[in-house]
CSV table of C-alpha atoms in Angstrom, one decimal:
chain,number,residue,atom,x,y,z
A,1,MET,CA,-18.4,-14.7,-24.6
A,2,GLN,CA,-18.4,-12.6,-21.4
A,3,GLN,CA,-16.3,-13.7,-18.5
A,4,CYS,CA,-17.8,-13.6,-15.0
A,5,PRO,CA,-15.8,-14.2,-11.9
A,6,ILE,CA,-17.2,-16.7,-9.5
A,7,PHE,CA,-15.9,-16.9,-6.0
A,8,VAL,CA,-16.3,-20.2,-4.1
A,9,ARG,CA,-15.6,-20.6,-0.4
A,10,THR,CA,-14.6,-24.0,0.8
A,11,ASP,CA,-12.8,-25.8,3.5
A,12,PRO,CA,-9.0,-25.3,3.1
A,13,ASP,CA,-8.5,-29.0,3.2
A,14,SER,CA,-10.9,-29.5,0.2
A,15,VAL,CA,-9.5,-26.8,-2.1
A,16,ASP,CA,-7.8,-29.3,-4.5
A,17,ALA,CA,-10.9,-31.4,-4.8
A,18,VAL,CA,-13.1,-28.4,-5.4
A,19,LEU,CA,-10.7,-27.0,-8.1
A,20,GLY,CA,-10.9,-30.4,-9.8
A,21,LEU,CA,-14.7,-30.3,-10.0
A,22,LEU,CA,-15.2,-26.6,-10.5
A,23,ALA,CA,-14.5,-26.4,-14.3
A,24,SER,CA,-16.9,-29.3,-15.2
A,25,THR,CA,-19.6,-28.0,-12.9
A,26,VAL,CA,-19.5,-24.3,-14.1
A,27,ASN,CA,-19.3,-25.1,-17.8
A,28,PRO,CA,-20.0,-28.8,-18.5
A,29,GLU,CA,-19.8,-28.4,-22.3
A,30,HIS,CA,-16.4,-26.6,-22.3
A,31,PRO,CA,-14.6,-27.2,-19.0
A,32,ASP,CA,-11.3,-26.2,-20.7
A,33,GLN,CA,-12.5,-22.6,-20.9
A,34,VAL,CA,-12.9,-22.3,-17.1
A,35,GLU,CA,-10.0,-20.8,-15.3
A,36,ALA,CA,-9.7,-21.5,-11.7
A,37,SER,CA,-7.1,-20.3,-9.2
A,38,ARG,CA,-6.4,-21.0,-5.6
A,39,PRO,CA,-7.1,-18.2,-3.2
A,40,THR,CA,-3.8,-18.9,-1.5
A,41,GLU,CA,-2.1,-17.8,-4.8
A,42,ALA,CA,-3.7,-14.4,-4.6
A,43,ILE,CA,-2.9,-14.2,-0.9
A,44,GLU,CA,0.7,-15.2,-1.5
A,45,ALA,CA,1.0,-12.6,-4.3
A,46,ARG,CA,-0.3,-9.9,-2.0
A,47,ALA,CA,2.1,-11.0,0.7
A,48,ALA,CA,5.0,-11.0,-1.8
A,49,ALA,CA,4.1,-7.5,-2.9
A,50,ALA,CA,3.9,-6.3,0.7
A,51,SER,CA,7.2,-7.9,1.4
A,52,ALA,CA,8.8,-6.3,-1.6
A,53,PHE,CA,7.4,-2.9,-0.5
A,54,THR,CA,8.7,-3.4,3.0
A,55,GLU,CA,12.1,-4.3,1.7
A,56,LEU,CA,12.1,-1.2,-0.5
A,57,LEU,CA,11.2,1.0,2.4
A,58,LEU,CA,13.9,-0.6,4.6
A,59,GLY,CA,16.4,0.0,1.7
A,60,LEU,CA,15.4,3.6,1.5
A,61,GLY,CA,15.7,4.0,5.2
A,62,ALA,CA,19.2,2.5,5.1
A,63,VAL,CA,20.2,4.9,2.4
A,64,ALA,CA,18.8,7.8,4.4
A,65,LEU,CA,20.8,6.7,7.5
A,66,LEU,CA,24.0,6.4,5.4
A,67,VAL,CA,23.4,9.9,4.0
A,68,GLY,CA,22.8,11.2,7.5
A,69,THR,CA,26.0,9.5,8.8
A,70,VAL,CA,28.1,11.0,6.0
A,71,GLY,CA,26.5,14.4,6.5
A,72,ILE,CA,27.3,14.5,10.2
A,73,ALA,CA,30.8,13.2,9.6
A,74,ASN,CA,31.4,15.8,6.9
A,75,ILE,CA,30.1,18.6,9.1
A,76,MET,CA,32.3,17.5,12.0
A,77,VAL,CA,35.4,17.2,9.9
A,78,ILE,CA,34.9,20.7,8.5
A,79,SER,CA,34.2,21.9,12.1
A,80,VAL,CA,37.6,20.5,13.2
A,81,LEU,CA,39.3,22.2,10.3
A,82,GLU,CA,37.6,25.5,10.9
A,83,ARG,CA,38.2,25.5,14.6
A,84,ARG,CA,41.9,24.6,14.6
A,85,SER,CA,42.8,27.9,16.4
A,86,GLU,CA,40.3,27.1,19.2
A,87,ILE,CA,41.6,23.6,19.5
A,88,GLY,CA,45.2,24.9,19.7
A,89,LEU,CA,44.3,27.5,22.2
A,90,ARG,CA,42.4,25.1,24.4
A,91,ARG,CA,45.3,22.6,24.2
A,92,ALA,CA,47.8,25.3,25.1
A,93,LEU,CA,45.7,26.3,28.1
A,94,GLY,CA,45.8,22.7,29.4
A,95,ALA,CA,42.9,20.8,27.8
A,96,THR,CA,43.9,17.2,27.3
A,97,GLN,CA,43.3,15.1,24.2
A,98,ARG,CA,40.4,13.6,26.0
A,99,HIS,CA,38.7,17.0,26.7
A,100,ILE,CA,39.0,17.9,23.0
A,101,ALA,CA,37.7,14.5,21.9
A,102,VAL,CA,34.7,14.6,24.3
A,103,GLN,CA,33.9,18.1,23.1
A,104,PHE,CA,33.7,17.2,19.4
A,105,LEU,CA,31.9,13.9,20.1
A,106,THR,CA,29.4,15.7,22.3
A,107,GLU,CA,28.7,18.2,19.5
A,108,SER,CA,28.3,15.3,17.0
A,109,LEU,CA,25.8,13.6,19.4
A,110,LEU,CA,23.9,16.8,19.9
A,111,LEU,CA,23.7,17.3,16.1
A,112,ALA,CA,22.4,13.7,15.7
A,113,ALA,CA,19.9,14.1,18.5
A,114,ILE,CA,18.5,17.3,17.0
A,115,GLY,CA,18.3,15.6,13.6
A,116,GLY,CA,16.8,12.4,15.1
A,117,VAL,CA,14.1,14.3,17.1
A,118,ALA,CA,13.3,16.5,14.0
A,119,GLY,CA,13.1,13.3,11.9
A,120,VAL,CA,10.8,11.5,14.3
A,121,ALA,CA,8.6,14.5,14.7
A,122,THR,CA,8.3,15.0,10.9
A,123,GLY,CA,7.8,11.3,10.2
A,124,GLY,CA,5.2,11.1,13.0
A,125,LEU,CA,3.3,14.1,11.8
A,126,ILE,CA,3.3,12.9,8.2
A,127,THR,CA,2.1,9.4,9.3
A,128,VAL,CA,-0.7,10.9,11.4
A,129,ALA,CA,-1.8,13.3,8.6
A,130,TYR,CA,-1.8,10.5,6.0
A,131,ALA,CA,-3.7,8.1,8.3
A,132,ARG,CA,-6.3,10.8,9.1
A,133,ILE,CA,-6.8,11.5,5.4
A,134,ARG,CA,-7.4,7.8,4.8
A,135,GLY,CA,-9.6,7.4,7.8
A,136,TRP,CA,-7.2,5.0,9.6
A,137,GLY,CA,-6.3,4.8,13.2
A,138,VAL,CA,-2.7,5.6,14.2
A,139,ILE,CA,-0.5,3.9,16.8
A,140,LEU,CA,3.0,5.2,17.2
A,141,PRO,CA,4.6,3.0,19.9
A,142,ALA,CA,6.9,4.9,22.2
A,143,SER,CA,9.4,2.0,22.1
A,144,TYR,CA,9.8,2.6,18.3
A,145,LEU,CA,10.3,6.3,18.8
A,146,GLY,CA,12.9,5.7,21.5
A,147,ALA,CA,14.7,3.2,19.3
A,148,THR,CA,14.7,5.8,16.5
A,149,ILE,CA,16.3,8.4,18.7
A,150,ALA,CA,18.8,5.8,20.0
A,151,THR,CA,19.7,4.9,16.4
A,152,ALA,CA,20.3,8.5,15.6
A,153,LEU,CA,22.6,8.9,18.6
A,154,LEU,CA,24.5,5.7,17.7
A,155,ILE,CA,25.0,7.1,14.1
A,156,GLY,CA,26.0,10.5,15.6
A,157,ALA,CA,28.6,8.7,17.8
A,158,LEU,CA,30.0,6.7,14.9
A,159,ALA,CA,30.1,9.7,12.6
A,160,GLY,CA,31.7,12.0,15.1
A,161,LEU,CA,34.3,9.5,16.4
A,162,TYR,CA,36.9,10.1,13.6
A,163,PRO,CA,36.6,13.9,13.6
A,164,ALA,CA,36.8,13.9,17.5
A,165,LEU,CA,39.9,11.7,17.5
A,166,ARG,CA,41.4,13.9,14.7
A,167,ALA,CA,40.9,17.0,16.7
A,168,ALA,CA,42.3,15.4,19.8
A,169,ARG,CA,45.5,14.4,18.1
A,170,MET,CA,46.3,17.9,17.0
A,171,SER,CA,49.3,19.4,18.8
A,172,PRO,CA,48.8,22.9,20.2
A,173,THR,CA,51.6,24.4,18.2
A,174,GLU,CA,50.5,22.7,14.9
A,175,ALA,CA,46.9,23.8,15.5
A,176,LEU,CA,47.8,27.5,16.3
A,177,ARG,CA,50.3,27.7,13.4
A,178,ALA,CA,47.8,26.2,10.9
A,179,ALA,CA,45.1,28.7,12.0
A,180,VAL,CA,47.2,31.8,11.2
């Protein structure tokens, strides 16, 4: 026996009553062979799938932010180690701990800003290209783009804080001696 789907539209308040009558109306001889489902179940399943997909993307985004944070921190720590002679010389010439910390924190913020702008540009271009291929319209709110850059700067500040403080705490003699 071939199965044919039948779609019935009814008032949302009458769905239970219609489901009760549907099996015996469609196949009076064998109502037990009729399978009926609520449209809300399909809608709920679609919403659950969309929610799971959104959570997956948010998780991937969080991992990407974590990797970016570790990458910036790693680059800045290596930069501090490689530039010990510069730090020692600047300190010997009168630069305060604050000057050194601000320099390295600024470099970290600049690195994060460049990465954030490149990420926003790449993501925006990919989004626009994919939407055009699918024939969809695209809306990229400026507030989201701004929030993305602000998040990149926050991550850059957090990732650069430890290396900046580490560089600032170096004594001039220790930094110059370690560089030789």
